[in-house]
XYZ file of C-alpha atoms in Angstrom:
737
model
C 85.576 -95.641 211.855
C 83.289 -97.702 209.622
C 84.695 -98.695 206.202
C 81.231 -98.869 204.792
C 80.551 -96.457 201.891
C 77.244 -94.961 201.041
C 75.180 -97.148 198.680
C 71.652 -97.091 197.438
C 70.764 -99.526 200.213
C 72.156 -97.243 202.817
C 70.219 -94.366 201.202
C 67.047 -96.386 201.658
C 68.115 -97.000 205.259
C 68.526 -93.319 205.763
C 65.159 -92.606 204.195
C 63.504 -95.132 206.562
C 65.036 -93.725 209.728
C 65.314 -89.910 209.206
C 62.787 -87.246 208.551
C 64.412 -83.825 207.815
C 61.053 -82.128 208.259
C 60.329 -83.295 211.796
C 61.532 -80.009 213.250
C 59.238 -77.155 212.415
C 60.439 -74.708 215.091
C 63.817 -73.385 216.213
C 65.039 -74.853 219.535
C 68.758 -73.971 219.079
C 69.655 -70.683 217.434
C 73.184 -72.048 216.981
C 71.950 -75.184 215.123
C 72.673 -76.177 211.631
C 69.195 -76.182 210.071
C 69.150 -75.232 206.379
C 67.772 -71.706 205.788
C 66.657 -69.927 202.624
C 68.079 -66.408 202.488
C 65.241 -64.999 200.439
C 62.665 -65.728 203.098
C 61.922 -62.602 205.134
C 64.935 -61.009 203.414
C 63.871 -57.474 204.065
C 63.213 -58.039 207.780
C 66.572 -59.715 208.169
C 68.313 -56.890 206.317
C 66.609 -54.331 208.697
C 67.530 -56.438 211.790
C 71.240 -56.520 210.776
C 71.230 -52.757 210.005
C 69.864 -52.200 213.584
C 72.975 -54.088 214.962
C 75.309 -52.161 212.659
C 73.810 -48.801 213.722
C 74.292 -49.654 217.423
C 77.879 -50.489 216.704
C 78.644 -47.180 215.101
C 76.708 -44.767 217.412
C 76.873 -44.394 221.150
C 73.216 -45.247 221.547
C 70.994 -48.295 222.211
C 68.215 -49.551 220.045
C 65.092 -51.503 220.770
C 63.639 -53.763 218.133
C 60.246 -55.554 218.326
C 59.843 -58.705 216.221
C 56.258 -59.886 215.915
C 54.195 -62.095 213.699
C 51.705 -64.982 213.806
C 52.709 -68.323 215.350
C 54.836 -70.407 212.977
C 55.636 -67.536 210.694
C 59.413 -67.722 211.288
C 60.309 -65.385 214.191
C 62.741 -67.795 215.862
C 64.182 -68.892 212.500
C 64.952 -65.148 211.872
C 66.754 -64.897 215.187
C 68.676 -68.055 214.371
C 69.840 -66.476 211.102
C 70.929 -63.423 213.073
C 72.866 -65.596 215.497
C 74.630 -67.336 212.478
C 75.309 -63.907 210.860
C 76.748 -62.606 214.098
C 79.040 -65.639 214.337
C 80.770 -64.415 211.183
C 82.711 -61.758 213.233
C 79.737 -59.366 213.251
C 78.196 -59.193 216.688
C 77.701 -60.885 220.092
C 74.186 -62.369 220.273
C 72.851 -63.725 223.501
C 69.609 -65.617 223.121
C 67.457 -65.630 226.225
C 64.436 -67.800 226.209
C 61.900 -68.575 229.028
C 63.492 -65.960 231.341
C 61.553 -66.589 234.565
C 62.327 -65.034 237.882
C 60.448 -63.081 240.534
C 59.831 -59.491 239.327
C 62.204 -58.102 241.939
C 65.045 -60.237 240.713
C 64.294 -60.264 236.952
C 67.192 -58.051 235.968
C 69.704 -59.990 238.038
C 68.582 -63.193 236.382
C 69.003 -61.635 232.869
C 72.522 -60.695 233.972
C 73.164 -64.271 235.286
C 72.013 -65.838 232.070
C 73.960 -63.312 229.933
C 77.258 -63.777 231.697
C 76.738 -67.564 231.863
C 76.196 -67.579 228.023
C 79.282 -65.464 227.494
C 81.576 -67.334 229.791
C 80.120 -70.822 229.342
C 79.393 -73.337 232.019
C 82.743 -75.150 231.954
C 85.164 -73.133 234.067
C 88.172 -75.015 233.055
C 87.839 -73.891 229.402
C 87.315 -70.088 229.662
C 89.940 -69.382 226.966
C 87.328 -70.734 224.449
C 84.600 -68.336 225.831
C 83.133 -65.402 224.068
C 83.923 -63.194 227.091
C 87.602 -63.911 226.874
C 87.600 -63.181 223.100
C 85.703 -59.915 223.610
C 88.173 -58.610 226.162
C 91.244 -59.446 224.053
C 89.656 -57.999 220.916
C 88.717 -54.791 222.655
C 92.228 -54.267 223.770
C 93.646 -55.007 220.260
C 91.111 -53.077 218.171
C 91.324 -49.972 220.338
C 95.110 -50.058 220.260
C 95.339 -50.297 224.034
C 97.459 -53.451 223.554
C 99.741 -53.810 220.537
C 100.101 -57.556 220.508
C 97.973 -59.887 218.468
C 98.323 -63.336 220.073
C 95.487 -64.446 222.337
C 97.703 -66.465 224.636
C 101.146 -65.254 225.592
C 103.582 -65.241 228.442
C 103.377 -63.754 231.896
C 104.830 -60.365 230.789
C 102.152 -60.058 228.006
C 99.470 -61.011 230.459
C 100.507 -58.236 232.816
C 100.613 -55.864 229.901
C 97.036 -56.815 229.019
C 95.998 -56.179 232.580
C 97.435 -52.691 232.542
C 95.899 -51.997 229.194
C 92.455 -53.156 230.356
C 92.710 -50.895 233.435
C 93.574 -47.863 231.258
C 90.683 -48.672 228.916
C 88.352 -49.100 231.919
C 89.051 -45.603 233.138
C 86.971 -44.338 230.156
C 84.089 -46.833 230.252
C 83.896 -47.671 233.957
C 84.816 -44.383 235.812
C 83.735 -45.835 239.113
C 86.196 -48.605 238.691
C 83.597 -51.091 239.905
C 83.442 -53.647 237.042
C 86.799 -53.551 235.180
C 88.955 -54.754 238.112
C 86.831 -57.952 238.172
C 86.959 -58.334 234.344
C 90.683 -58.051 234.819
C 90.705 -60.755 237.293
C 88.811 -62.992 234.823
C 91.219 -62.031 231.950
C 94.421 -62.572 233.874
C 93.114 -65.648 235.772
C 92.030 -67.318 232.499
C 95.393 -66.505 230.807
C 97.416 -67.789 233.756
C 95.268 -70.915 234.032
C 96.089 -71.690 230.395
C 99.747 -71.739 231.453
C 98.949 -74.370 234.114
C 98.213 -72.324 237.236
C 95.246 -74.024 239.054
C 94.834 -71.153 241.436
C 94.391 -68.711 238.554
C 91.406 -70.807 237.238
C 89.661 -70.343 240.638
C 90.295 -66.605 240.339
C 88.533 -66.556 236.978
C 85.667 -68.588 238.346
C 85.229 -66.179 241.234
C 85.171 -63.211 238.832
C 82.429 -64.948 236.708
C 80.387 -65.601 239.874
C 80.554 -61.915 240.826
C 79.853 -60.703 237.370
C 76.805 -62.978 237.299
C 75.366 -61.399 240.454
C 76.217 -64.342 242.676
C 77.223 -63.965 246.412
C 80.899 -64.559 247.262
C 82.291 -65.314 250.666
C 85.660 -63.896 251.930
C 87.690 -66.743 250.465
C 86.307 -66.200 246.911
C 86.464 -62.402 247.212
C 90.140 -62.690 248.240
C 90.861 -64.396 244.946
C 89.835 -61.203 243.193
C 92.583 -59.280 245.073
C 90.451 -56.156 245.646
C 90.740 -54.670 249.109
C 87.480 -52.805 248.648
C 85.631 -55.981 247.748
C 87.181 -57.824 250.679
C 85.774 -55.287 253.109
C 82.275 -55.785 251.641
C 82.584 -59.593 251.647
C 83.130 -59.594 255.478
C 79.412 -58.984 256.155
C 77.019 -61.726 257.036
C 75.425 -61.989 253.524
C 78.810 -62.020 251.695
C 79.817 -60.019 248.615
C 77.464 -59.463 245.688
C 76.218 -56.752 243.422
C 74.189 -54.673 246.014
C 71.282 -53.370 243.797
C 69.773 -53.128 240.295
C 72.016 -50.075 239.616
C 75.091 -52.244 240.097
C 73.621 -55.013 237.890
C 72.901 -52.474 235.139
C 76.428 -51.172 235.480
C 77.862 -54.597 234.680
C 75.690 -54.905 231.540
C 76.599 -51.381 230.494
C 80.313 -52.215 230.719
C 79.910 -55.432 228.873
C 77.992 -53.807 226.036
C 80.638 -51.007 225.756
C 83.422 -53.545 225.610
C 81.604 -55.549 222.936
C 81.366 -52.380 220.808
C 85.022 -51.662 221.275
C 85.652 -55.160 220.149
C 83.489 -54.442 217.040
C 81.131 -57.185 218.176
C 78.132 -55.225 219.523
C 75.992 -56.853 222.172
C 72.553 -58.022 221.178
C 70.088 -59.415 223.806
C 67.364 -61.476 222.179
C 64.422 -61.855 224.538
C 62.437 -64.457 222.629
C 58.820 -65.432 223.257
C 58.395 -62.967 226.133
C 54.557 -63.309 225.845
C 55.090 -66.790 227.308
C 55.523 -65.265 230.744
C 53.055 -64.203 233.393
C 51.986 -60.566 233.223
C 54.019 -59.572 236.301
C 57.132 -61.113 234.771
C 56.448 -59.370 231.416
C 56.004 -55.998 233.089
C 59.241 -56.332 235.069
C 61.237 -57.666 232.133
C 60.071 -54.921 229.811
C 60.671 -52.216 232.382
C 64.186 -53.343 232.928
C 64.711 -53.535 229.141
C 63.453 -49.946 228.883
C 65.926 -48.798 231.556
C 68.834 -50.640 229.944
C 68.077 -49.102 226.499
C 67.830 -45.537 228.082
C 71.203 -45.828 229.949
C 73.402 -48.161 228.043
C 75.398 -47.540 224.896
C 75.970 -49.754 221.860
C 73.317 -52.219 223.079
C 70.546 -53.825 220.982
C 67.537 -55.456 222.744
C 65.340 -57.545 220.395
C 61.962 -58.549 221.900
C 60.122 -61.250 220.100
C 56.559 -62.552 220.443
C 53.266 -63.457 218.859
C 51.738 -60.278 217.437
C 48.302 -60.845 218.929
C 49.675 -61.561 222.380
C 52.187 -58.705 222.340
C 49.462 -56.222 221.220
C 47.192 -57.534 223.973
C 49.970 -56.966 226.495
C 50.367 -53.315 225.273
C 46.569 -52.657 225.203
C 46.181 -53.937 228.778
C 49.155 -51.894 229.890
C 51.042 -54.861 231.134
C 53.790 -53.276 229.030
C 53.600 -49.471 229.839
C 53.453 -47.041 227.004
C 56.881 -45.648 227.633
C 58.533 -49.003 227.716
C 56.668 -50.045 224.518
C 57.851 -46.948 222.674
C 61.495 -47.746 223.661
C 61.617 -51.491 223.020
C 59.551 -50.987 219.779
C 61.704 -48.256 218.382
C 62.109 -50.402 215.284
C 59.201 -52.766 214.544
C 59.715 -55.777 212.241
C 56.588 -57.739 211.454
C 56.868 -61.087 209.662
C 54.068 -62.048 207.312
C 52.947 -65.248 205.503
C 55.035 -66.555 202.725
C 54.194 -67.194 199.070
C 53.862 -70.650 197.471
C 57.205 -70.072 195.667
C 58.958 -69.366 198.995
C 57.401 -72.522 200.473
C 58.874 -74.536 197.641
C 62.284 -72.899 198.295
C 62.209 -73.904 201.957
C 61.415 -77.553 201.148
C 64.117 -77.650 198.370
C 66.677 -76.211 200.747
C 66.078 -78.841 203.454
C 66.124 -81.619 200.733
C 69.463 -80.297 199.369
C 70.945 -80.350 202.809
C 69.605 -83.826 203.677
C 70.563 -85.509 200.411
C 73.795 -83.719 199.525
C 75.922 -86.512 201.079
C 74.364 -89.077 198.729
C 74.829 -86.963 195.665
C 78.415 -86.226 196.564
C 79.125 -89.973 196.717
C 77.546 -90.344 193.287
C 74.860 -92.840 194.071
C 73.361 -93.126 190.505
C 69.757 -93.856 191.613
C 69.631 -90.773 193.860
C 71.232 -88.500 191.285
C 68.867 -89.673 188.535
C 65.809 -89.232 190.661
C 66.895 -85.743 191.760
C 67.530 -84.689 188.116
C 63.981 -85.835 187.234
C 62.427 -83.893 190.243
C 64.361 -81.549 192.526
C 61.801 -82.276 195.296
C 62.410 -85.965 195.255
C 61.377 -87.955 197.352
C 58.492 -85.526 198.191
C 57.532 -84.803 194.580
C 56.662 -81.618 192.638
C 53.239 -82.748 191.742
C 52.410 -83.546 195.370
C 53.363 -79.961 196.301
C 51.313 -78.496 193.448
C 48.361 -80.379 194.762
C 48.893 -79.132 198.270
C 49.338 -75.501 197.097
C 46.281 -75.478 194.764
C 44.359 -72.416 195.561
C 46.788 -71.260 198.357
C 47.765 -67.614 198.042
C 49.905 -67.531 201.236
C 50.873 -69.785 204.088
C 53.137 -70.045 207.171
C 56.592 -71.694 206.864
C 55.491 -74.035 209.610
C 52.617 -75.292 207.471
C 54.813 -76.239 204.531
C 57.262 -78.082 206.729
C 54.448 -79.996 208.343
C 53.084 -80.948 204.983
C 56.539 -82.154 203.972
C 56.793 -84.195 207.212
C 53.587 -86.064 206.509
C 54.568 -86.599 202.924
C 57.943 -88.064 203.942
C 56.167 -90.388 206.419
C 53.807 -91.525 203.652
C 56.946 -92.341 201.467
C 58.439 -94.276 204.448
C 55.223 -96.295 204.742
C 55.289 -97.098 200.894
C 58.915 -98.017 201.018
C 58.301 -100.464 203.941
C 55.320 -101.939 202.093
C 56.873 -102.686 198.686
C 60.603 -102.511 199.178
C 63.302 -100.237 197.790
C 63.558 -101.207 194.093
C 59.816 -101.204 193.467
C 59.368 -98.036 195.544
C 61.868 -96.188 193.378
C 60.495 -97.644 190.066
C 56.926 -96.683 190.892
C 57.766 -93.405 192.648
C 55.939 -91.193 193.452
C 53.418 -93.990 194.001
C 49.768 -94.328 193.243
C 47.468 -91.420 193.944
C 47.323 -88.998 196.917
C 48.652 -90.041 200.271
C 46.053 -91.944 202.360
C 44.431 -90.049 205.203
C 45.402 -91.479 208.692
C 42.620 -92.387 211.075
C 41.494 -89.642 213.402
C 42.974 -90.066 216.814
C 41.333 -89.109 220.026
C 41.984 -85.450 220.954
C 43.397 -86.159 224.443
C 45.794 -88.747 222.949
C 47.152 -86.171 220.408
C 47.560 -83.511 223.113
C 49.359 -85.943 225.453
C 51.668 -87.103 222.675
C 52.580 -83.533 221.786
C 53.143 -82.551 225.437
C 55.467 -85.528 225.919
C 57.564 -84.684 222.805
C 57.838 -81.037 223.643
C 58.702 -81.806 227.297
C 61.564 -83.962 226.129
C 62.642 -81.414 223.527
C 62.796 -78.688 226.168
C 64.912 -80.826 228.529
C 67.229 -81.887 225.728
C 67.644 -78.333 224.560
C 68.776 -77.158 227.981
C 71.086 -80.167 228.454
C 72.857 -79.246 225.114
C 73.047 -75.554 226.205
C 73.656 -75.758 229.894
C 74.863 -72.169 230.093
C 71.481 -71.023 229.024
C 70.006 -72.367 232.439
C 72.459 -71.258 235.052
C 72.105 -72.491 238.652
C 69.767 -69.807 240.207
C 67.725 -70.085 243.495
C 65.094 -67.569 242.406
C 64.592 -69.091 238.986
C 64.019 -72.461 240.632
C 61.566 -71.020 243.137
C 59.730 -69.085 240.360
C 59.501 -72.224 238.147
C 58.152 -74.336 241.012
C 55.678 -71.559 242.071
C 54.356 -71.319 238.552
C 53.644 -74.975 238.327
C 52.197 -75.509 241.779
C 49.961 -72.337 241.634
C 48.085 -74.098 238.828
C 47.414 -77.105 240.996
C 46.471 -75.444 244.334
C 42.990 -76.268 245.513
C 42.555 -79.077 242.949
C 40.628 -82.146 244.090
C 43.461 -84.580 243.253
C 46.106 -82.753 245.230
C 46.730 -82.113 248.870
C 47.977 -78.592 248.100
C 45.719 -75.777 249.198
C 47.921 -72.699 248.393
C 51.436 -71.747 247.567
C 53.159 -68.381 248.211
C 56.401 -67.041 246.730
C 58.284 -65.069 249.322
C 60.878 -62.521 248.175
C 63.191 -60.350 250.081
C 62.245 -56.650 250.462
C 64.704 -54.003 249.397
C 65.351 -53.328 253.093
C 64.817 -55.794 255.795
C 65.636 -59.303 256.745
C 65.471 -61.949 254.046
C 62.615 -64.561 254.511
C 63.542 -68.057 255.752
C 61.986 -69.653 252.773
C 61.457 -69.060 249.005
C 58.122 -70.792 249.052
C 55.538 -71.402 251.663
C 52.911 -74.237 250.954
C 49.834 -75.268 252.770
C 48.602 -78.760 252.451
C 45.613 -80.652 253.893
C 46.433 -84.224 255.218
C 44.055 -87.110 254.916
C 42.943 -86.485 258.505
C 42.012 -82.915 257.640
C 44.980 -81.283 259.466
C 46.551 -78.295 257.695
C 50.297 -78.648 257.323
C 52.596 -75.724 256.355
C 55.842 -76.532 254.418
C 58.697 -74.034 253.792
C 60.848 -74.610 250.816
C 64.297 -73.115 250.485
C 66.419 -73.327 247.330
C 70.212 -73.123 247.804
C 72.647 -72.657 244.909
C 75.403 -70.908 246.847
C 78.897 -71.274 245.434
C 80.490 -71.240 248.886
C 80.005 -72.274 252.393
C 79.764 -68.627 253.384
C 76.705 -68.107 251.003
C 75.012 -71.284 252.491
C 75.400 -70.184 256.137
C 72.723 -67.562 256.542
C 69.867 -69.342 254.570
C 70.501 -72.482 256.634
C 70.519 -70.587 259.855
C 67.302 -68.861 259.004
C 65.686 -72.228 258.289
C 66.990 -73.725 261.515
C 65.838 -70.807 263.622
C 62.276 -70.714 262.227
C 60.104 -72.509 264.749
C 56.722 -70.756 264.368
C 55.753 -70.692 260.712
C 56.217 -74.229 259.402
C 55.485 -77.814 260.262
C 57.916 -79.199 257.647
C 61.041 -77.720 256.029
C 62.440 -78.702 252.591
C 65.881 -77.795 251.449
C 66.549 -78.122 247.705
C 70.087 -77.924 246.318
C 71.606 -78.118 242.861
C 73.734 -81.250 243.627
C 75.166 -81.619 240.167
C 76.477 -78.045 239.580
C 76.429 -76.471 242.995
C 76.554 -79.198 245.675
C 75.972 -78.024 249.240
C 79.229 -76.600 250.793
C 79.290 -76.049 254.438
C 81.607 -74.086 256.819
C 81.466 -74.412 260.568
C 78.346 -72.287 261.182
C 76.576 -73.728 258.184
C 77.304 -77.294 259.221
C 75.869 -76.541 262.706
C 72.608 -75.145 261.225
C 72.416 -78.163 258.814
C 72.908 -80.705 261.490
C 70.206 -78.975 263.652
C 67.844 -79.339 260.808
C 68.651 -83.013 260.258
C 67.947 -83.741 263.882
C 64.360 -82.755 263.269
C 63.860 -86.097 261.497
C 62.723 -86.921 257.975
C 59.031 -86.120 258.762
C 59.932 -82.477 259.558
C 63.041 -81.836 257.464
C 63.818 -83.120 253.895
C 66.940 -82.366 251.791
C 66.198 -82.872 248.103
C 69.213 -83.240 245.862
C 68.256 -81.823 242.531
C 70.386 -82.598 239.461
C 70.542 -80.574 236.195
C 67.853 -82.862 234.648
C 65.474 -81.899 237.465
C 66.013 -78.261 236.936
C 65.575 -78.601 233.122
C 62.393 -80.476 233.601
C 60.851 -77.768 235.748
C 61.923 -75.286 233.004
C 60.373 -77.385 230.215
C 57.115 -77.838 231.985
C 56.762 -74.105 232.542
C 57.894 -73.490 228.957
C 54.945 -75.651 227.692
C 52.505 -73.568 229.771
C 54.033 -70.440 228.337
C 53.786 -71.617 224.751
C 50.091 -72.361 225.309
C 49.587 -68.964 226.971
C 50.989 -67.166 223.877
C 48.934 -69.453 221.585
C 52.172 -70.904 220.206
C 51.458 -74.606 220.994
C 49.607 -76.357 218.166
C 48.469 -79.831 217.330
C 46.929 -81.407 214.271
C 43.395 -82.699 214.872
C 42.500 -84.226 212.549
C 45.709 -84.422 210.571
C 46.160 -81.417 208.361
C 43.988 -79.147 210.511
C 45.766 -77.138 213.214
C 44.369 -75.932 216.529
C 45.765 -74.202 219.505
C 46.330 -75.974 222.770
C 45.223 -73.980 225.803
C 46.910 -73.710 229.244
C 44.071 -75.653 230.815
C 44.498 -78.415 228.277
C 48.169 -78.579 229.009
C 47.586 -78.808 232.832
C 45.000 -81.556 232.182
C 47.621 -83.422 230.150
C 50.095 -83.062 232.964
C 47.563 -84.636 235.272
C 46.506 -87.470 232.884
C 50.176 -88.475 232.451
C 51.264 -87.706 236.065
C 54.057 -85.534 234.772
C 54.040 -83.291 237.747
C 54.036 -86.178 240.220
C 57.020 -87.673 238.445
C 59.182 -84.733 239.537
C 60.503 -85.397 243.124
C 59.976 -81.835 244.411
C 56.479 -81.348 242.926
C 55.417 -84.743 244.103
C 56.452 -83.906 247.691
C 54.133 -80.929 247.670
C 51.206 -82.487 245.789
C 50.923 -85.641 247.817
C 51.616 -87.021 251.262
C 54.484 -89.212 250.046
C 57.912 -88.724 251.531
C 60.526 -88.524 248.815
C 64.009 -89.859 249.424
C 66.873 -87.578 248.770
C 68.959 -88.332 245.728
C 68.252 -91.232 243.287
C 69.205 -94.855 242.997
C 72.309 -95.329 240.899
C 71.697 -96.547 237.295
C 73.934 -99.444 236.159
C 76.284 -98.554 233.281
C 75.124 -99.722 229.759
C 76.515 -103.024 228.641
C 77.997 -101.441 225.459
C 81.609 -100.284 225.276
C 81.409 -96.370 225.421
C 84.388 -96.030 222.999
C 82.744 -98.273 220.401
C 79.530 -96.340 220.727
C 81.352 -93.162 220.158
C 83.078 -94.576 217.083
C 79.750 -95.797 215.726
C 78.213 -92.327 215.974
C 81.273 -90.538 214.316
C 81.428 -93.148 211.561
C 77.792 -92.936 210.571
C 77.984 -89.102 210.514
C 81.241 -89.108 208.490
C 79.378 -89.603 205.223
C 76.085 -88.049 205.791
C 74.945 -84.416 206.682
C 73.287 -85.556 209.815
C 71.097 -88.256 211.494
C 68.506 -88.539 214.189
C 69.666 -90.274 217.288
C 66.930 -92.757 216.841
C 68.283 -93.819 213.428
C 71.734 -94.053 214.977
C 70.275 -96.352 217.557
C 68.476 -98.430 214.980
C 71.681 -99.042 213.086
C 73.463 -99.820 216.278
C 70.848 -102.180 217.595
C 70.794 -104.068 214.278
C 74.593 -104.580 214.253
C 74.643 -105.618 217.896
C 71.539 -107.880 217.417
C 69.885 -106.155 220.366
C 66.393 -107.581 221.183
C 63.572 -105.203 220.221
C 62.342 -104.874 223.801
C 65.627 -103.306 224.728
C 65.598 -100.614 221.899
C 64.539 -97.780 224.272
C 67.755 -98.508 226.321
C 69.820 -98.292 223.131
C 68.166 -95.054 222.068
C 68.767 -93.548 225.439
C 72.418 -94.669 225.341
C 73.028 -93.198 221.939
C 71.413 -89.846 222.954
C 73.763 -89.574 225.957
C 76.647 -90.421 223.789
C 75.681 -87.734 221.276
C 75.209 -85.218 224.179
C 78.784 -86.033 225.413
C 80.199 -85.670 221.873
C 78.278 -82.323 221.620
C 79.887 -81.076 224.871
C 83.238 -81.995 223.494
C 82.585 -79.924 220.288
C 82.954 -83.006 218.049
C 79.306 -82.947 216.908
C 76.423 -80.557 217.008
C 73.253 -81.929 218.393
C 69.826 -80.113 218.187
C 66.802 -81.084 220.285
C 63.917 -82.047 218.040
C 60.794 -83.341 219.907
C 61.915 -86.350 221.971
C 65.006 -86.977 219.824
C 68.285 -85.321 218.790
C 69.483 -84.376 215.300
C 73.205 -84.867 215.228
C 75.788 -83.456 212.749
C 79.609 -83.439 212.561
C 80.957 -80.083 213.515
C 81.828 -77.931 210.455
C 78.867 -79.424 208.479
C 76.251 -76.964 209.620
């Protein structure tokens, strides 16, 4: 750790490198951003009362949260998440839920179980699902012990207690046996049994709606399930009723644990109409049939009302999901001041705690230092109400102006003359396309970073990958600068043979010949699950000229049994012009998700830019697509490029050489800098690191990337908390949120 103590010079260094007002929207509901309890207090009280009501009564409640863009909907959900973490509820935050309408409910289940169980199978004892099961047993008196981890006899006693409890909430005995496999498998794994960990993982896969082969089903030790797994397609939840049953049992167990389940479906108006219709219909059915469940649907008021008026959301579904309506409004100037003061208190508390005299004196003179109360009064002159987003954006610009002043005159003169001469100068007006492109780049990086920091929120899922790819390519079909003529999303019918491909694309070659390409996504957890999709691809000789197999190589690498290997080898023999295997990593999945998220934000009128500075305008979907094309963002993705050009993309990627800096020293640098401050941007950490290591300026992007990867690793280890903010990360020590 660094022995350096905070000084006035280090305060100036922090002021130069960090802007606590850069983030004006919530990207992580579990983040540590400062909040002001008085803002939207009534709405928050109503929301917590809804959760408490569902915990007490055997009913389910729908709540609709609406308001204008930037008014604070996601911030309110973040406050609910933080409140729930105080032993109040189990909140699952679902954002950008995209799947084909037929599989929408299954994807909601997949994302929910992934969130509750986490994405690291070796650490299920730390998962919320494990906590819920143990608490339900203890709070209901089914198990008299209190320790979460005990010996083999206690584990067996828990198994019997959960089976007895399950007789009441799962009379068909369809879900509880698998939850028991998870509970006992996790408990035995904590005692050093590696086979038990595999049993817990198999249980999570089944609960998520995944397909298990006979080997995985055998781990669950259920004769009934083994019989089902013997079929060609393997073992999985057979239909939507079975999917609902899992969610019903989970919600009931959460209630028995006195942690009622809350599903937050945020920004649903970002989705296509068909996806909205399916998601809301499923939400309606869940609310009608589940107990002790709260479903919160959030969106922009104008967009949500339009979906209702056009009957994309049927009247019956609207009445159920909007059983309680919470509308957020603009805030007063006094509330805007409180928001800015709260963020300043959080950002500067570390310097006041260390008694840096200059900072303490300046803060006593003006609690809004270094923004300034007079500056805020000028901005609020004549303003009756405003959005929280507006106040934060003003403060961001003001902070940047102070950074410019500090750079121009130096620290001592800056403080002596603060707040400086006259109003902040107006920046030159930038070209509209340049402003849009910059915002698109930042938000694309923010979306990818958010998913990287919360991998469980984007589980490996074939239909999700297909839906994301289809959504992007459908906006490009027929355009002059692409060879793509059309793209079709094929889905399995309720009864009948599954299609050989998820996507069917038609392209026109330079010589005018029409080429048909079939794309299959494969995220099977076993060789049994991969066998049939590969055989269907290999046997298809009539419908396509080229076949592409896309696998999640990082989380679900292709596993092959005997029959699956034979089919894969047959495909490989076709040659690279007719068969291509693309190995997609998590970053590739997250990039597709982020690209679609940008289109969705524009669709719901929730993507804004300043042009000119201080004046806000919406960015349309067409403008986002145009920006993608100008910056070749779609062509940068290997799968999209393959279907938008004639270029053959090589599977996998070239290995990247390791950074020249010692990883342990980098970790120590990050932890040392965070030890005496509330938090830092990764870019500031990189600037300090580069200065100490005397790294040439041209290599700074490499340093910045290295620091971000280090912060992400520390986040995964629960040593720091990182939050995606534009193209950067805001990093805090754990426990300082």
